[in-house]
Coordinates of C-alpha atoms in Angstrom, one line a residue:
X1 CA 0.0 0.0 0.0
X2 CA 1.8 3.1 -1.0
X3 CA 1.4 6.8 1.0
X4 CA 1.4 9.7 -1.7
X5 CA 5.0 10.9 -0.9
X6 CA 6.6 7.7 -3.0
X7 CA 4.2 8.1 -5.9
X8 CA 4.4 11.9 -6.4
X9 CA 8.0 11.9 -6.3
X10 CA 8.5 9.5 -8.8
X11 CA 6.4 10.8 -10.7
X12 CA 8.1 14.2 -10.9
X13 CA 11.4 12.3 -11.7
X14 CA 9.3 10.5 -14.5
X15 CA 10.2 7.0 -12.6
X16 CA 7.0 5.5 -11.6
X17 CA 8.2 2.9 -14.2
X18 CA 10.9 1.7 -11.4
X19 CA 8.8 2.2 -8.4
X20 CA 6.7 -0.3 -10.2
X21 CA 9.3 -2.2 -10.5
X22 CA 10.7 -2.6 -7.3
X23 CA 7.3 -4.4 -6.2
X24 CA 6.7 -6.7 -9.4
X25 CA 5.0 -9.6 -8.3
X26 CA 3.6 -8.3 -5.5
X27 CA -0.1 -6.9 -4.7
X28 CA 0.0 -3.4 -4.7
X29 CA -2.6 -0.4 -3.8
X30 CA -3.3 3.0 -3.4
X31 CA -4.3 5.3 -1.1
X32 CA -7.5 5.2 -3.4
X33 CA -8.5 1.7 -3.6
X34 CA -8.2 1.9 0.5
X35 CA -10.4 5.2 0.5
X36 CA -12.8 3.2 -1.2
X37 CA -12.8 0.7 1.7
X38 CA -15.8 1.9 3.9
X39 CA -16.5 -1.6 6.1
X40 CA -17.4 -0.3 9.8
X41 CA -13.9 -2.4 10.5
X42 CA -11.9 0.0 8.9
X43 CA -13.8 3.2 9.9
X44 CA -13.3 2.2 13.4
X45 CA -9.8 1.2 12.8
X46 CA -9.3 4.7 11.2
X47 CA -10.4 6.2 14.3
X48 CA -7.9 4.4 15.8
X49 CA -4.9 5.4 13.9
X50 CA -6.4 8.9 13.7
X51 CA -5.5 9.5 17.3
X52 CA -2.2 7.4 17.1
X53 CA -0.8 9.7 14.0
X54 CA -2.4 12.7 15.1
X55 CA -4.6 13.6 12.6
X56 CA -5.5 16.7 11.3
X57 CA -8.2 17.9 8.4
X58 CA -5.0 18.5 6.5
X59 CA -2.0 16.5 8.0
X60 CA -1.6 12.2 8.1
X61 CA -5.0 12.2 6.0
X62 CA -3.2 9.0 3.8
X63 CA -0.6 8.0 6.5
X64 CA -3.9 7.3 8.5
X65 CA -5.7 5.5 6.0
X66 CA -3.3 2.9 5.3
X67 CA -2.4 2.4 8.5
X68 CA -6.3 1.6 9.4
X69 CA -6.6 -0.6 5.7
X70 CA -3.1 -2.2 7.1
X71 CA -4.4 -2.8 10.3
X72 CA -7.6 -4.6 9.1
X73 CA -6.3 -6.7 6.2
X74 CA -2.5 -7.2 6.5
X75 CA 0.5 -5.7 4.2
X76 CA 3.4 -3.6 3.9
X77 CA 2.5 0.7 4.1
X78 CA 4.9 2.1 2.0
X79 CA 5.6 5.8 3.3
X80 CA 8.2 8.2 4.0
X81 CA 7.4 9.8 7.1
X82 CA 9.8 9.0 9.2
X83 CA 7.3 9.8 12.4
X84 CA 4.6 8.2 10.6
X85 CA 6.3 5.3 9.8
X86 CA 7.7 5.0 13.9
X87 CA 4.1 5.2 15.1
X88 CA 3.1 2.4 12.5
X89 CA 5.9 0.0 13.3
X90 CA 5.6 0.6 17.0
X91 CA 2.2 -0.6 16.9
X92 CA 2.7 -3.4 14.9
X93 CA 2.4 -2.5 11.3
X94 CA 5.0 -3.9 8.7
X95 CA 6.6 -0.5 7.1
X96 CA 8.6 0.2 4.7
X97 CA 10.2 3.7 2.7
X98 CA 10.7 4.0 -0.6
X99 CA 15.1 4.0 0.0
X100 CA 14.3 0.6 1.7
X101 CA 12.1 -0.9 -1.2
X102 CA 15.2 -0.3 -3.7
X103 CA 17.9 -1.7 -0.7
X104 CA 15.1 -4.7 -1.2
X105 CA 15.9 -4.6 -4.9
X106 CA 19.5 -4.6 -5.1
X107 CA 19.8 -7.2 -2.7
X108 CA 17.8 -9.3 -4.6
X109 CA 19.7 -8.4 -7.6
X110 CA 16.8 -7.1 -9.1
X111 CA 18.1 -3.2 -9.2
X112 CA 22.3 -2.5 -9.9
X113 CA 23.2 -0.8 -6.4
X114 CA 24.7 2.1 -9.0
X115 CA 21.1 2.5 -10.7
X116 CA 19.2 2.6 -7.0
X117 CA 21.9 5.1 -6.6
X118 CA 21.1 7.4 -9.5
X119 CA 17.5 6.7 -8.5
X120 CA 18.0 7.9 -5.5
X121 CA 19.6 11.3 -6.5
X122 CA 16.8 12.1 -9.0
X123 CA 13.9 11.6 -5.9
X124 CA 15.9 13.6 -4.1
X125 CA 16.4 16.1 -7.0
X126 CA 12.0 16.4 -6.7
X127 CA 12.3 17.7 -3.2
X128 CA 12.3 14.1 -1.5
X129 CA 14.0 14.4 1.6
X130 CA 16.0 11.5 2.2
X131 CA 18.4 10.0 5.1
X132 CA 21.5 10.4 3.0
X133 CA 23.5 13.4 1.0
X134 CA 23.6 13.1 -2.8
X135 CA 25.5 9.8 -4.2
X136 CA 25.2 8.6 -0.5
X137 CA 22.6 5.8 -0.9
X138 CA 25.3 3.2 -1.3
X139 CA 27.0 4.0 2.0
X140 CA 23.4 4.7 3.6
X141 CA 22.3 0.8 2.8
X142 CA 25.3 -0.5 3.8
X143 CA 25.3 1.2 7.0
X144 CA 22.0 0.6 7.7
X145 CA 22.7 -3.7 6.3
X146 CA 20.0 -3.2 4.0
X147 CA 22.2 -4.6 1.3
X148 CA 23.8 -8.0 3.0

């Protein structure tokens, strides 16, 4: 289930085609298809993560969402927010952010660890904020032994 902040920046690096890639063969959704989710499980399950992300009428609006579609039917939220993604894990959702979905991919040798690299630079070239400088993914992975 992706958060918007993965999408819309590889959109405006014109790379939704390897976003897409990094979860081939796997079921995949959008904030939409879980908007469209109304069973009174999930409504009351987005109550739920509505106070645990702190929701505003304008701030964790998706964050929350797939947290509460998460909840109900099991999966992998794929977002960004680092305090987002802190309060999910800590209450027992499996997470994971776009840097780690390509770490994923190189270790499965599905993705060069140079072309998650120059991936990397053009998402943060969009604005993405990510845990590393420019041409740092490399070191960040293997730091963080996402790549062993």
């Amino acid at each position: 289930m992706f958060d918007a902040s993965p999408l819309l920046h590889s959109a405006r690096a014109d790379r939704l085609d390897v976003l897409g890639s990094l979860v081939c063969g796997f079921s995949s959704v959008t904030t939409r298809a879980v908007v469209d989710c109304d069973s009174l499980e999930t409504l009351a399950a987005f109550g739920r993560w509505g106070t645990r992300m702190g929701l505003t009428d304008d701030h964790n609006i998706g964050a929350t969402t797939l947290c509460a579609y998460a909840d109900c039917r099991g999966g992998t939220v794929i977002m960004d927010d680092r305090d987002a993604r802190r309060v999910a894990e800590f209450h027992g959702l499996t997470v994971r952010g776009t840097m780690g979905l390509l770490a994923d991919a190189c270790r499965r040798s599905d993705y060069t660890v140079a072309s998650a690299s120059v991936l990397a630079d053009s998402l943060r070239d969009t604005g993405m904020r990510l845990p590393f400088p420019r041409g740092g993914f490399e070191s960040w992975a293997r730091d963080a032994k996402l790549l062993d």
